């Protein structure tokens, strides 16, 4: 593989611009029967909290046309198990690709505490601050939808995250995503990832009750892609920090759209469920696209949609 896909993102060298979306690829080994995780530029790990979480009760997944709703609720084993068991297992299994830790909290203090812990984990390359989860009652989307709170959370986490670049994951469930992006940039975000899922719900017409145990959940999948591309396009023109674009990527062509809209890297989530080898297919497609179009590097097309 030539250097056409290599990218330096916040000082970290990625072999290609493809990462996974948090919550869709587990902790990096769940899909190893399908492909070597080292094929990826990086893995965004399942969301972590200070204490173990059991997640939401009741049905957690509901299908929709061209997508799914989920209200998993950040189920995870907690930071201590991650440090003592999961990181050693990843090393033992030979996972050498870049690792992005996704951190969550119910209060600003909790975000700061888990950031301190992750800051000391040598194997973690970057940290994604999740202030935009729409299916967690205590915190979650409230942090990302309120400009003042988004700014303060970013600022306080950045103070203690002295060894890793900070990516802030933005919620699309806001009136003006450009405003939020500019605020987190001003408060120390090194990069932005976007978009998280859109808030939605389904109702069982036989019982008249919501299908999801949490009533509402985050919608992802191909149906959200046009919204995600639009938001990346808007934000990329208004901030000076790089973007990881995500939302409904189901093919290499989708990935090209995100890069043309201004994303430096792309993240694949729900599309992995029906097609577990999708990230590899996207990687191969981007490589061929770069070769066919005589691009020295895939980044040559970044932001081409709004270049004068």
CSV table of C-alpha atoms in Angstrom, one decimal:
chain,number,residue,atom,x,y,z
A,1,UNK,CA,0.0,0.0,0.0
A,2,UNK,CA,1.4,3.4,-1.0
A,3,UNK,CA,1.4,6.5,1.1
A,4,UNK,CA,-1.7,7.9,-0.7
A,5,UNK,CA,-3.8,7.3,2.4
A,6,UNK,CA,-1.4,8.2,5.2
A,7,UNK,CA,-2.5,11.1,7.4
A,8,UNK,CA,-0.9,13.1,10.2
A,9,UNK,CA,-3.8,13.8,12.6
A,10,UNK,CA,-2.9,16.0,15.6
A,11,UNK,CA,0.7,14.8,15.4
A,12,UNK,CA,-0.3,11.2,15.3
A,13,UNK,CA,0.6,9.2,12.2
A,14,UNK,CA,-2.3,7.1,10.8
A,15,UNK,CA,-1.7,4.6,8.0
A,16,UNK,CA,-5.1,5.6,6.6
A,17,UNK,CA,-7.9,8.0,7.5
A,18,UNK,CA,-10.4,5.3,8.5
A,19,UNK,CA,-11.4,4.7,12.2
A,20,UNK,CA,-14.3,3.0,13.8
A,21,UNK,CA,-17.1,4.8,15.7
A,22,UNK,CA,-17.3,4.3,19.4
A,23,UNK,CA,-19.8,1.6,20.4
A,24,UNK,CA,-19.8,-0.1,17.0
A,25,UNK,CA,-16.5,-2.0,17.2
A,26,UNK,CA,-16.3,-2.9,20.9
A,27,UNK,CA,-12.8,-2.8,22.3
A,28,UNK,CA,-11.0,-3.7,19.1
A,29,UNK,CA,-11.1,-7.5,19.1
A,30,UNK,CA,-14.7,-8.3,18.5
A,31,UNK,CA,-14.3,-8.3,14.7
A,32,UNK,CA,-10.9,-10.0,14.4
A,33,UNK,CA,-12.5,-13.1,12.8
A,34,UNK,CA,-13.5,-10.9,9.9
A,35,UNK,CA,-10.3,-8.8,9.4
A,36,UNK,CA,-7.1,-7.8,11.2
A,37,UNK,CA,-8.0,-4.6,13.2
A,38,UNK,CA,-4.5,-3.3,12.3
A,39,UNK,CA,-5.9,-2.8,8.8
A,40,UNK,CA,-7.7,0.3,10.3
A,41,UNK,CA,-6.1,3.7,10.7
A,42,UNK,CA,-7.4,3.5,14.3
A,43,UNK,CA,-10.1,2.2,16.6
A,44,UNK,CA,-12.3,4.4,18.6
A,45,UNK,CA,-13.0,2.2,21.6
A,46,UNK,CA,-16.4,1.6,23.3
A,47,UNK,CA,-17.4,4.5,25.6
A,48,UNK,CA,-15.8,4.4,29.1
A,49,UNK,CA,-17.0,5.7,32.4
A,50,UNK,CA,-15.4,5.8,35.8
A,51,UNK,CA,-17.7,3.1,37.2
A,52,UNK,CA,-19.1,0.0,35.4
A,53,UNK,CA,-22.5,0.7,33.8
A,54,UNK,CA,-25.2,-1.8,33.0
A,55,UNK,CA,-26.8,0.4,30.4
A,56,UNK,CA,-30.5,1.0,29.8
A,57,UNK,CA,-33.2,-1.6,30.5
A,58,UNK,CA,-35.6,-3.0,28.0
A,59,UNK,CA,-35.2,-3.3,24.2
A,60,UNK,CA,-32.1,-1.3,23.2
A,61,UNK,CA,-32.3,-1.6,19.4
A,62,UNK,CA,-35.1,-0.8,16.9
A,63,UNK,CA,-34.7,-1.0,13.2
A,64,UNK,CA,-35.8,1.9,11.0
A,65,UNK,CA,-35.8,2.4,7.2
A,66,UNK,CA,-32.1,2.9,6.3
A,67,UNK,CA,-30.9,2.8,9.9
A,68,UNK,CA,-31.3,1.8,13.5
A,69,UNK,CA,-32.3,3.4,16.8
A,70,UNK,CA,-30.2,2.5,19.8
A,71,UNK,CA,-30.4,3.2,23.5
A,72,UNK,CA,-27.6,1.0,24.8
A,73,UNK,CA,-26.8,3.6,27.5
A,74,UNK,CA,-23.1,3.4,27.6
A,75,UNK,CA,-22.9,-0.1,29.0
A,76,UNK,CA,-19.2,-0.7,29.8
A,77,UNK,CA,-17.0,-2.4,32.4
A,78,UNK,CA,-15.5,0.8,33.8
A,79,UNK,CA,-12.1,2.4,33.6
A,80,UNK,CA,-10.4,0.0,36.1
A,81,UNK,CA,-11.3,-3.1,34.1
A,82,UNK,CA,-10.2,-1.3,30.9
A,83,UNK,CA,-6.8,-0.5,32.5
A,84,UNK,CA,-6.2,-3.9,34.0
A,85,UNK,CA,-7.7,-6.4,31.6
A,86,UNK,CA,-8.6,-4.8,28.2
A,87,UNK,CA,-5.4,-2.9,27.4
A,88,UNK,CA,-3.2,-6.0,28.3
A,89,UNK,CA,-5.4,-8.1,26.1
A,90,UNK,CA,-5.1,-5.8,23.1
A,91,UNK,CA,-1.3,-5.9,23.5
A,92,UNK,CA,-1.3,-9.6,23.8
A,93,UNK,CA,-3.4,-10.0,20.6
A,94,UNK,CA,-1.0,-7.7,18.7
A,95,UNK,CA,-3.3,-4.7,18.1
A,96,UNK,CA,-0.9,-2.0,17.1
A,97,UNK,CA,-3.2,0.4,15.3
A,98,UNK,CA,-3.9,3.8,16.9
A,99,UNK,CA,-6.4,3.7,19.8
A,100,UNK,CA,-8.9,6.5,20.6
A,101,UNK,CA,-10.5,6.3,24.1
A,102,UNK,CA,-14.0,7.6,24.3
A,103,UNK,CA,-14.7,9.1,27.7
A,104,UNK,CA,-18.1,9.9,29.3
A,105,UNK,CA,-19.4,11.3,32.6
A,106,UNK,CA,-22.6,12.4,34.4
A,107,UNK,CA,-20.9,15.6,35.8
A,108,UNK,CA,-18.0,17.7,34.7
A,109,UNK,CA,-16.0,16.4,37.7
A,110,UNK,CA,-16.5,12.8,36.4
A,111,UNK,CA,-15.3,13.8,33.0
A,112,UNK,CA,-12.2,15.3,34.5
A,113,UNK,CA,-11.5,12.3,36.7
A,114,UNK,CA,-11.7,9.8,33.9
A,115,UNK,CA,-9.6,12.1,31.7
A,116,UNK,CA,-6.9,12.0,34.3
A,117,UNK,CA,-6.9,8.2,34.2
A,118,UNK,CA,-6.8,7.9,30.5
A,119,UNK,CA,-4.1,10.5,30.3
A,120,UNK,CA,-1.8,8.0,32.0
A,121,UNK,CA,-2.5,5.0,29.7
A,122,UNK,CA,0.5,4.8,27.4
A,123,UNK,CA,-1.3,2.7,24.8
A,124,UNK,CA,-4.0,5.4,24.2
A,125,UNK,CA,-3.1,7.8,21.4
A,126,UNK,CA,-6.0,10.2,21.4
A,127,UNK,CA,-9.1,10.9,23.6
A,128,UNK,CA,-12.6,11.5,22.3
A,129,UNK,CA,-14.7,13.5,24.7
A,130,UNK,CA,-18.3,12.4,24.3
A,131,UNK,CA,-20.6,15.2,25.4
A,132,UNK,CA,-23.3,14.2,22.9
A,133,UNK,CA,-24.8,10.8,23.8
A,134,UNK,CA,-28.6,11.2,23.3
A,135,UNK,CA,-29.7,8.1,25.2
A,136,UNK,CA,-28.2,8.6,28.6
A,137,UNK,CA,-30.5,10.4,31.1
A,138,UNK,CA,-27.8,11.7,33.5
A,139,UNK,CA,-25.8,14.0,31.4
A,140,UNK,CA,-25.1,12.8,27.9
A,141,UNK,CA,-26.6,15.1,25.3
A,142,UNK,CA,-27.2,17.9,27.9
A,143,UNK,CA,-23.5,18.6,27.9
A,144,UNK,CA,-23.2,18.9,24.1
A,145,UNK,CA,-26.4,20.9,23.5
A,146,UNK,CA,-25.7,23.7,26.0
A,147,UNK,CA,-23.0,26.0,24.6
A,148,UNK,CA,-21.7,27.1,28.1
A,149,UNK,CA,-21.6,23.6,29.5
A,150,UNK,CA,-19.9,22.2,26.3
A,151,UNK,CA,-17.3,24.9,26.6
A,152,UNK,CA,-16.7,24.4,30.3
A,153,UNK,CA,-16.5,20.6,30.0
A,154,UNK,CA,-14.0,20.9,27.2
A,155,UNK,CA,-11.9,23.4,29.1
A,156,UNK,CA,-11.7,21.4,32.3
A,157,UNK,CA,-10.9,18.2,30.5
A,158,UNK,CA,-8.2,19.9,28.4
A,159,UNK,CA,-6.5,21.1,31.6
A,160,UNK,CA,-5.8,17.6,32.8
A,161,UNK,CA,-5.4,15.9,29.4
A,162,UNK,CA,-1.7,16.9,29.1
A,163,UNK,CA,-0.4,13.9,27.2
A,164,UNK,CA,-3.1,13.2,24.6
A,165,UNK,CA,-4.8,15.3,21.9
A,166,UNK,CA,-8.4,16.0,22.7
A,167,UNK,CA,-11.2,15.3,20.2
A,168,UNK,CA,-14.7,16.6,21.1
A,169,UNK,CA,-17.7,14.7,19.7
A,170,UNK,CA,-20.5,17.0,18.7
A,171,UNK,CA,-24.3,16.4,18.9
A,172,UNK,CA,-26.4,17.1,15.8
A,173,UNK,CA,-29.4,17.6,18.2
A,174,UNK,CA,-28.7,21.4,18.4
A,175,UNK,CA,-30.0,24.5,16.6
A,176,UNK,CA,-26.6,25.7,15.5
A,177,UNK,CA,-23.8,23.1,15.4
A,178,UNK,CA,-21.3,25.7,14.1
A,179,UNK,CA,-21.8,27.7,17.3
A,180,UNK,CA,-21.0,24.7,19.5
A,181,UNK,CA,-18.0,23.8,17.3
A,182,UNK,CA,-16.5,27.2,17.7
A,183,UNK,CA,-17.0,27.2,21.4
A,184,UNK,CA,-15.3,23.9,22.0
A,185,UNK,CA,-12.4,25.0,19.7
A,186,UNK,CA,-12.1,28.2,21.8
A,187,UNK,CA,-12.0,26.1,24.9
A,188,UNK,CA,-9.1,23.8,23.9
A,189,UNK,CA,-10.5,21.1,21.6
A,190,UNK,CA,-7.7,19.9,19.3
A,191,UNK,CA,-10.2,18.3,16.9
A,192,UNK,CA,-13.9,17.6,16.4
A,193,UNK,CA,-15.7,14.4,15.6
A,194,UNK,CA,-19.2,14.6,14.2
A,195,UNK,CA,-21.9,13.7,14.1
A,196,UNK,CA,-23.2,11.7,17.0
A,197,UNK,CA,-26.7,10.1,16.5
A,198,UNK,CA,-29.9,12.0,16.0
A,199,UNK,CA,-32.6,11.7,18.7
A,200,UNK,CA,-35.5,9.6,17.5
A,201,UNK,CA,-38.1,7.0,18.6
A,202,UNK,CA,-40.5,4.4,17.4
A,203,UNK,CA,-43.9,3.3,18.7
A,204,UNK,CA,-45.4,-0.3,18.6
A,205,UNK,CA,-48.7,0.3,17.0
A,206,UNK,CA,-50.2,-2.9,18.6
A,207,UNK,CA,-49.4,-1.9,22.2
A,208,UNK,CA,-49.3,1.9,21.6
A,209,UNK,CA,-46.0,2.0,23.6
A,210,UNK,CA,-42.5,3.1,22.6
A,211,UNK,CA,-40.5,0.2,21.3
A,212,UNK,CA,-37.2,1.2,23.0
A,213,UNK,CA,-36.9,0.6,26.8
A,214,UNK,CA,-35.5,4.2,27.1
A,215,UNK,CA,-38.4,5.6,25.0
A,216,UNK,CA,-36.0,7.5,22.7
A,217,UNK,CA,-32.7,6.6,21.2
A,218,UNK,CA,-30.0,7.6,18.8
A,219,UNK,CA,-30.6,7.1,15.1
A,220,UNK,CA,-27.7,6.1,12.9
A,221,UNK,CA,-27.3,4.6,9.5
A,222,UNK,CA,-27.4,5.6,5.8
A,223,UNK,CA,-30.5,7.9,6.4
A,224,UNK,CA,-28.5,10.4,8.5
A,225,UNK,CA,-25.6,10.8,6.0
A,226,UNK,CA,-26.9,13.9,4.1
A,227,UNK,CA,-27.4,15.7,7.5
A,228,UNK,CA,-23.9,14.6,8.7
A,229,UNK,CA,-22.2,15.7,5.4
A,230,UNK,CA,-24.0,19.1,5.6
A,231,UNK,CA,-22.9,19.7,9.2
A,232,UNK,CA,-19.3,18.7,8.5
A,233,UNK,CA,-19.4,21.1,5.5
A,234,UNK,CA,-20.6,23.9,7.7
A,235,UNK,CA,-18.3,23.4,10.6
A,236,UNK,CA,-15.2,22.8,8.4
A,237,UNK,CA,-15.5,26.3,7.1
A,238,UNK,CA,-15.7,27.9,10.5
A,239,UNK,CA,-13.1,26.2,12.6
A,240,UNK,CA,-9.3,25.8,12.3
A,241,UNK,CA,-9.1,22.4,13.8
A,242,UNK,CA,-9.5,19.0,12.0
A,243,UNK,CA,-12.7,17.0,11.8
A,244,UNK,CA,-13.4,13.2,12.0
A,245,UNK,CA,-16.6,12.9,9.9
A,246,UNK,CA,-19.1,10.2,10.6
A,247,UNK,CA,-22.8,9.4,10.0
A,248,UNK,CA,-24.1,6.8,7.7
A,249,UNK,CA,-20.9,5.8,5.9
A,250,UNK,CA,-21.8,2.7,3.9
A,251,UNK,CA,-19.3,2.8,1.1
A,252,UNK,CA,-16.0,4.3,-0.1
A,253,UNK,CA,-18.0,6.9,-2.1
A,254,UNK,CA,-19.6,8.0,1.2
A,255,UNK,CA,-16.2,8.5,2.7
A,256,UNK,CA,-15.1,10.6,-0.3
A,257,UNK,CA,-18.1,12.9,0.3
A,258,UNK,CA,-17.1,13.5,3.9
A,259,UNK,CA,-13.5,14.3,2.9
A,260,UNK,CA,-14.7,16.6,0.2
A,261,UNK,CA,-17.0,18.3,2.8
A,262,UNK,CA,-13.9,19.0,4.9
A,263,UNK,CA,-13.3,16.0,7.1
A,264,UNK,CA,-9.6,14.9,7.6
A,265,UNK,CA,-10.6,11.4,8.7
A,266,UNK,CA,-13.8,9.3,8.5
A,267,UNK,CA,-15.4,7.0,11.1
A,268,UNK,CA,-17.5,4.0,10.3
A,269,UNK,CA,-20.2,2.8,12.7
A,270,UNK,CA,-23.5,1.3,12.0
A,271,UNK,CA,-22.5,0.2,8.5
A,272,UNK,CA,-20.2,-2.5,10.1
A,273,UNK,CA,-23.3,-4.4,11.5
A,274,UNK,CA,-24.7,-5.6,8.2
A,275,UNK,CA,-21.2,-5.7,6.5
A,276,UNK,CA,-18.4,-6.5,9.0
A,277,UNK,CA,-15.7,-6.0,6.4
A,278,UNK,CA,-16.9,-2.5,5.4
A,279,UNK,CA,-13.9,-0.6,6.8
A,280,UNK,CA,-11.6,-2.7,4.7
A,281,UNK,CA,-13.7,-2.2,1.6
A,282,UNK,CA,-13.7,1.6,2.2
A,283,UNK,CA,-9.9,1.6,2.6
A,284,UNK,CA,-9.5,-0.3,-0.7
A,285,UNK,CA,-12.0,2.0,-2.4
A,286,UNK,CA,-10.2,5.1,-1.2
A,287,UNK,CA,-6.8,3.7,-2.3
A,288,UNK,CA,-8.2,3.0,-5.8
A,289,UNK,CA,-9.9,6.4,-6.0
A,290,UNK,CA,-6.7,8.1,-5.2
A,291,UNK,CA,-4.8,6.1,-7.8
A,292,UNK,CA,-7.4,6.6,-10.5
A,293,UNK,CA,-7.5,10.3,-9.9
A,294,UNK,CA,-3.7,10.7,-9.6
A,295,UNK,CA,-3.9,12.1,-6.1
A,296,UNK,CA,-0.6,12.2,-4.2
A,297,UNK,CA,-2.7,11.8,-1.1
A,298,UNK,CA,-6.4,11.5,-0.4
A,299,UNK,CA,-6.2,14.7,1.6
A,300,UNK,CA,-5.8,16.6,-1.7
A,301,UNK,CA,-9.6,16.5,-2.0
A,302,UNK,CA,-10.3,17.6,1.5
A,303,UNK,CA,-12.7,20.6,1.5
A,304,UNK,CA,-12.9,20.7,-2.2
A,305,UNK,CA,-16.6,21.3,-2.0
A,306,UNK,CA,-16.1,24.8,-0.6
A,307,UNK,CA,-12.7,25.8,-2.0
A,308,UNK,CA,-12.8,29.0,-4.1
